């Protein structure tokens, strides 16, 4: 199923093709593929080159670790995420080695995840990011230290069939993708004031 973005302005094909399915195929991923995703994350930009991201990751065939990640998900996400080829947990280092706060940690961890997503898309894989997970359970399960904050759970794999999902999820899987237009978030001289080149008559 193709859900290519209906972009208003020219963008790269990988960005157009990326979307977040819940329907995953049981087709297995490989450790080599997972390492390619990590390599892409590795080369994300970061403030002061701090690289404040970590990942815990398991292929579905790595059953014990995959199950521990799966159990951190909220029940709604457990309905579908078990078929993904891999589950990951992203973690941000919010405190540096000197004990100082890194206010850009979540931003940079997001950039690493974005690199991962585009790499996955280039490999014919799909990614669904999830905020619906138990952070305290994840911290306890994986002994995540203070100064490191769980960010998001990530399901990766090959695209499955929407018909394999429960009816309520099938509806969201097949609906048209929507985004607010650029005019709604691009400002100029002041907040909520569009740049002059977007104003009518300019």
mmCIF file of C-alpha atoms in Angstrom:
data_model
loop_
_atom_site.group_PDB
_atom_site.id
_atom_site.type_symbol
_atom_site.label_atom_id
_atom_site.label_comp_id
_atom_site.label_asym_id
_atom_site.label_seq_id
_atom_site.Cartn_x
_atom_site.Cartn_y
_atom_site.Cartn_z
ATOM 1 C CA UNK A 1 0.000 0.000 0.000
ATOM 2 C CA UNK A 2 1.443 3.353 -1.056
ATOM 3 C CA UNK A 3 0.699 6.449 0.993
ATOM 4 C CA UNK A 4 3.096 8.866 -0.659
ATOM 5 C CA UNK A 5 2.810 12.377 0.761
ATOM 6 C CA UNK A 6 0.826 14.873 -1.318
ATOM 7 C CA UNK A 7 3.466 17.576 -0.916
ATOM 8 C CA UNK A 8 2.747 21.228 -1.754
ATOM 9 C CA UNK A 9 6.422 21.888 -2.512
ATOM 10 C CA UNK A 10 9.227 19.703 -3.919
ATOM 11 C CA UNK A 11 10.751 17.287 -1.356
ATOM 12 C CA UNK A 12 12.955 14.196 -1.523
ATOM 13 C CA UNK A 13 11.255 10.953 -2.517
ATOM 14 C CA UNK A 14 12.260 9.272 0.763
ATOM 15 C CA UNK A 15 10.364 11.905 2.732
ATOM 16 C CA UNK A 16 7.316 11.511 0.507
ATOM 17 C CA UNK A 17 7.365 7.719 0.901
ATOM 18 C CA UNK A 18 7.820 7.640 4.686
ATOM 19 C CA UNK A 19 4.756 6.919 6.777
ATOM 20 C CA UNK A 20 4.012 5.116 10.034
ATOM 21 C CA UNK A 21 2.048 1.889 9.562
ATOM 22 C CA UNK A 22 0.709 -0.416 12.236
ATOM 23 C CA UNK A 23 0.449 -3.335 9.838
ATOM 24 C CA UNK A 24 3.765 -5.170 9.781
ATOM 25 C CA UNK A 25 4.687 -8.326 7.919
ATOM 26 C CA UNK A 26 6.174 -11.259 9.845
ATOM 27 C CA UNK A 27 9.082 -11.191 7.364
ATOM 28 C CA UNK A 28 12.294 -11.218 9.367
ATOM 29 C CA UNK A 29 14.867 -8.467 9.464
ATOM 30 C CA UNK A 30 18.583 -9.125 9.744
ATOM 31 C CA UNK A 31 21.179 -7.912 12.202
ATOM 32 C CA UNK A 32 22.987 -6.319 9.251
ATOM 33 C CA UNK A 33 19.904 -4.225 8.520
ATOM 34 C CA UNK A 34 19.658 -3.198 12.161
ATOM 35 C CA UNK A 35 23.309 -2.145 12.135
ATOM 36 C CA UNK A 36 22.687 -0.005 9.043
ATOM 37 C CA UNK A 37 19.925 1.800 10.927
ATOM 38 C CA UNK A 38 22.275 2.367 13.862
ATOM 39 C CA UNK A 39 24.991 3.635 11.527
ATOM 40 C CA UNK A 40 22.543 6.171 10.108
ATOM 41 C CA UNK A 41 21.630 7.276 13.637
ATOM 42 C CA UNK A 42 25.325 7.540 14.467
ATOM 43 C CA UNK A 43 25.854 10.222 11.826
ATOM 44 C CA UNK A 44 23.017 12.498 12.894
ATOM 45 C CA UNK A 45 23.913 16.088 13.774
ATOM 46 C CA UNK A 46 24.129 16.992 17.449
ATOM 47 C CA UNK A 47 24.859 20.069 19.531
ATOM 48 C CA UNK A 48 28.594 20.294 20.333
ATOM 49 C CA UNK A 49 28.854 16.797 18.803
ATOM 50 C CA UNK A 50 27.653 15.393 22.125
ATOM 51 C CA UNK A 51 25.756 12.558 20.401
ATOM 52 C CA UNK A 52 23.433 12.169 23.427
ATOM 53 C CA UNK A 53 21.515 9.144 22.144
ATOM 54 C CA UNK A 54 21.462 5.447 22.918
ATOM 55 C CA UNK A 55 19.263 2.633 21.679
ATOM 56 C CA UNK A 56 18.186 -0.710 23.054
ATOM 57 C CA UNK A 57 17.206 -2.889 20.113
ATOM 58 C CA UNK A 58 16.105 -6.432 19.354
ATOM 59 C CA UNK A 59 14.997 -8.304 16.280
ATOM 60 C CA UNK A 60 11.808 -10.296 16.712
ATOM 61 C CA UNK A 61 13.848 -13.497 16.481
ATOM 62 C CA UNK A 62 15.865 -12.332 19.516
ATOM 63 C CA UNK A 63 12.881 -13.431 21.563
ATOM 64 C CA UNK A 64 13.921 -12.747 25.189
ATOM 65 C CA UNK A 65 15.043 -9.160 24.553
ATOM 66 C CA UNK A 66 12.238 -8.475 22.078
ATOM 67 C CA UNK A 67 9.719 -9.643 24.690
ATOM 68 C CA UNK A 68 11.192 -7.356 27.351
ATOM 69 C CA UNK A 69 10.839 -4.386 25.020
ATOM 70 C CA UNK A 70 7.354 -5.475 24.004
ATOM 71 C CA UNK A 71 6.231 -5.666 27.637
ATOM 72 C CA UNK A 72 7.118 -1.987 28.106
ATOM 73 C CA UNK A 73 4.509 -0.979 25.507
ATOM 74 C CA UNK A 74 1.041 0.190 26.459
ATOM 75 C CA UNK A 75 -1.688 -2.351 25.650
ATOM 76 C CA UNK A 76 -2.922 -0.356 22.656
ATOM 77 C CA UNK A 77 0.456 -0.629 20.957
ATOM 78 C CA UNK A 78 0.858 -4.267 21.946
ATOM 79 C CA UNK A 79 -2.137 -5.036 19.727
ATOM 80 C CA UNK A 80 -0.001 -4.644 16.614
ATOM 81 C CA UNK A 81 3.685 -4.070 17.407
ATOM 82 C CA UNK A 82 4.500 -7.727 18.056
ATOM 83 C CA UNK A 83 4.705 -8.431 14.317
ATOM 84 C CA UNK A 84 7.392 -5.807 13.707
ATOM 85 C CA UNK A 85 10.769 -7.065 12.593
ATOM 86 C CA UNK A 86 12.464 -5.168 15.416
ATOM 87 C CA UNK A 87 11.638 -3.104 18.474
ATOM 88 C CA UNK A 88 13.870 -0.317 19.719
ATOM 89 C CA UNK A 89 13.932 2.075 22.638
ATOM 90 C CA UNK A 90 15.609 5.453 22.147
ATOM 91 C CA UNK A 91 17.253 7.089 25.154
ATOM 92 C CA UNK A 92 18.564 10.650 25.597
ATOM 93 C CA UNK A 93 21.504 11.632 27.798
ATOM 94 C CA UNK A 94 20.043 14.714 29.482
ATOM 95 C CA UNK A 95 23.109 15.174 31.709
ATOM 96 C CA UNK A 96 26.664 15.203 30.380
ATOM 97 C CA UNK A 97 29.775 13.676 31.928
ATOM 98 C CA UNK A 98 30.383 16.860 33.947
ATOM 99 C CA UNK A 99 26.899 16.728 35.429
ATOM 100 C CA UNK A 100 25.624 19.642 33.362
ATOM 101 C CA UNK A 101 22.175 19.547 31.761
ATOM 102 C CA UNK A 102 21.984 19.061 28.001
ATOM 103 C CA UNK A 103 18.888 20.978 26.965
ATOM 104 C CA UNK A 104 19.231 19.705 23.398
ATOM 105 C CA UNK A 105 19.327 16.005 24.263
ATOM 106 C CA UNK A 106 15.765 15.165 23.210
ATOM 107 C CA UNK A 107 16.131 17.256 20.055
ATOM 108 C CA UNK A 108 19.328 15.440 19.112
ATOM 109 C CA UNK A 109 17.925 12.008 19.930
ATOM 110 C CA UNK A 110 15.052 12.912 17.623
ATOM 111 C CA UNK A 111 17.510 13.803 14.875
ATOM 112 C CA UNK A 112 19.195 10.418 15.297
ATOM 113 C CA UNK A 113 15.792 8.740 15.047
ATOM 114 C CA UNK A 114 14.967 10.758 11.924
ATOM 115 C CA UNK A 115 18.191 9.556 10.298
ATOM 116 C CA UNK A 116 17.244 6.007 11.270
ATOM 117 C CA UNK A 117 13.787 6.429 9.732
ATOM 118 C CA UNK A 118 15.050 7.734 6.397
ATOM 119 C CA UNK A 119 17.655 4.972 6.215
ATOM 120 C CA UNK A 120 14.929 2.419 6.905
ATOM 121 C CA UNK A 121 12.750 3.925 4.169
ATOM 122 C CA UNK A 122 15.627 3.675 1.695
ATOM 123 C CA UNK A 123 15.874 -0.051 2.541
ATOM 124 C CA UNK A 124 12.189 -0.785 1.986
ATOM 125 C CA UNK A 125 11.466 -0.848 5.727
ATOM 126 C CA UNK A 126 8.835 1.073 7.665
ATOM 127 C CA UNK A 127 9.040 2.695 11.082
ATOM 128 C CA UNK A 128 6.399 3.582 13.654
ATOM 129 C CA UNK A 129 7.481 5.754 16.600
ATOM 130 C CA UNK A 130 5.557 5.299 19.854
ATOM 131 C CA UNK A 131 5.171 7.463 22.929
ATOM 132 C CA UNK A 132 2.765 4.919 24.392
ATOM 133 C CA UNK A 133 5.037 2.946 26.672
ATOM 134 C CA UNK A 134 5.793 2.702 30.395
ATOM 135 C CA UNK A 135 8.934 4.754 30.943
ATOM 136 C CA UNK A 136 9.462 3.657 34.531
ATOM 137 C CA UNK A 137 9.110 0.018 33.552
ATOM 138 C CA UNK A 138 11.634 0.556 30.757
ATOM 139 C CA UNK A 139 14.033 2.235 33.168
ATOM 140 C CA UNK A 140 13.727 -0.616 35.662
ATOM 141 C CA UNK A 141 13.798 -3.406 33.072
ATOM 142 C CA UNK A 142 16.944 -2.168 31.368
ATOM 143 C CA UNK A 143 18.606 -0.527 34.384
ATOM 144 C CA UNK A 144 18.754 2.855 32.686
ATOM 145 C CA UNK A 145 20.764 5.203 34.936
ATOM 146 C CA UNK A 146 19.848 8.676 36.148
ATOM 147 C CA UNK A 147 20.614 11.340 33.602
ATOM 148 C CA UNK A 148 19.380 9.079 30.814
ATOM 149 C CA UNK A 149 15.741 9.442 29.760
ATOM 150 C CA UNK A 150 13.699 6.976 27.689
ATOM 151 C CA UNK A 151 12.373 8.883 24.678
ATOM 152 C CA UNK A 152 10.358 6.640 22.402
ATOM 153 C CA UNK A 153 9.695 3.066 21.415
ATOM 154 C CA UNK A 154 10.263 2.306 17.745
ATOM 155 C CA UNK A 155 8.787 -0.508 15.654
ATOM 156 C CA UNK A 156 10.618 -1.338 12.414
ATOM 157 C CA UNK A 157 9.842 -3.882 9.755
ATOM 158 C CA UNK A 158 8.356 -4.748 6.411
ATOM 159 C CA UNK A 159 4.907 -3.497 5.520
ATOM 160 C CA UNK A 160 2.037 -5.884 6.174
ATOM 161 C CA UNK A 161 -1.595 -5.931 5.108
ATOM 162 C CA UNK A 162 -4.088 -3.471 6.577
ATOM 163 C CA UNK A 163 -6.716 -6.234 6.469
ATOM 164 C CA UNK A 164 -4.773 -8.121 9.133
ATOM 165 C CA UNK A 165 -5.431 -5.354 11.676
ATOM 166 C CA UNK A 166 -8.517 -5.046 13.906
ATOM 167 C CA UNK A 167 -11.237 -3.002 12.252
ATOM 168 C CA UNK A 168 -10.636 0.167 14.280
ATOM 169 C CA UNK A 169 -6.936 0.176 13.431
ATOM 170 C CA UNK A 170 -7.617 -0.740 9.817
ATOM 171 C CA UNK A 171 -9.573 2.487 9.405
ATOM 172 C CA UNK A 172 -6.664 4.654 10.545
ATOM 173 C CA UNK A 173 -4.229 2.603 8.464
ATOM 174 C CA UNK A 174 -6.016 3.359 5.224
ATOM 175 C CA UNK A 175 -7.086 6.958 5.803
ATOM 176 C CA UNK A 176 -5.575 9.823 3.836
ATOM 177 C CA UNK A 177 -2.452 11.365 5.348
ATOM 178 C CA UNK A 178 -2.835 14.981 6.446
ATOM 179 C CA UNK A 179 -0.446 17.694 7.596
ATOM 180 C CA UNK A 180 -0.971 21.345 8.433
ATOM 181 C CA UNK A 181 0.224 23.586 5.588
ATOM 182 C CA UNK A 182 3.571 25.374 5.730
ATOM 183 C CA UNK A 183 1.749 28.696 6.040
ATOM 184 C CA UNK A 184 0.510 27.618 9.486
ATOM 185 C CA UNK A 185 3.962 27.223 11.054
ATOM 186 C CA UNK A 186 6.356 29.412 9.063
ATOM 187 C CA UNK A 187 6.579 32.886 10.570
ATOM 188 C CA UNK A 188 8.426 36.083 9.699
ATOM 189 C CA UNK A 189 8.790 39.325 11.661
ATOM 190 C CA UNK A 190 6.744 38.147 14.628
ATOM 191 C CA UNK A 191 4.821 35.180 15.981
ATOM 192 C CA UNK A 192 1.931 34.128 13.761
ATOM 193 C CA UNK A 193 2.947 36.645 11.120
ATOM 194 C CA UNK A 194 3.900 34.912 7.857
ATOM 195 C CA UNK A 195 7.039 35.928 5.991
ATOM 196 C CA UNK A 196 6.529 38.672 3.453
ATOM 197 C CA UNK A 197 6.957 36.292 0.519
ATOM 198 C CA UNK A 198 3.955 34.264 1.693
ATOM 199 C CA UNK A 199 1.641 37.206 2.244
ATOM 200 C CA UNK A 200 -1.049 37.775 -0.307
ATOM 201 C CA UNK A 201 -0.085 40.128 -3.035
ATOM 202 C CA UNK A 202 3.657 39.907 -2.380
#
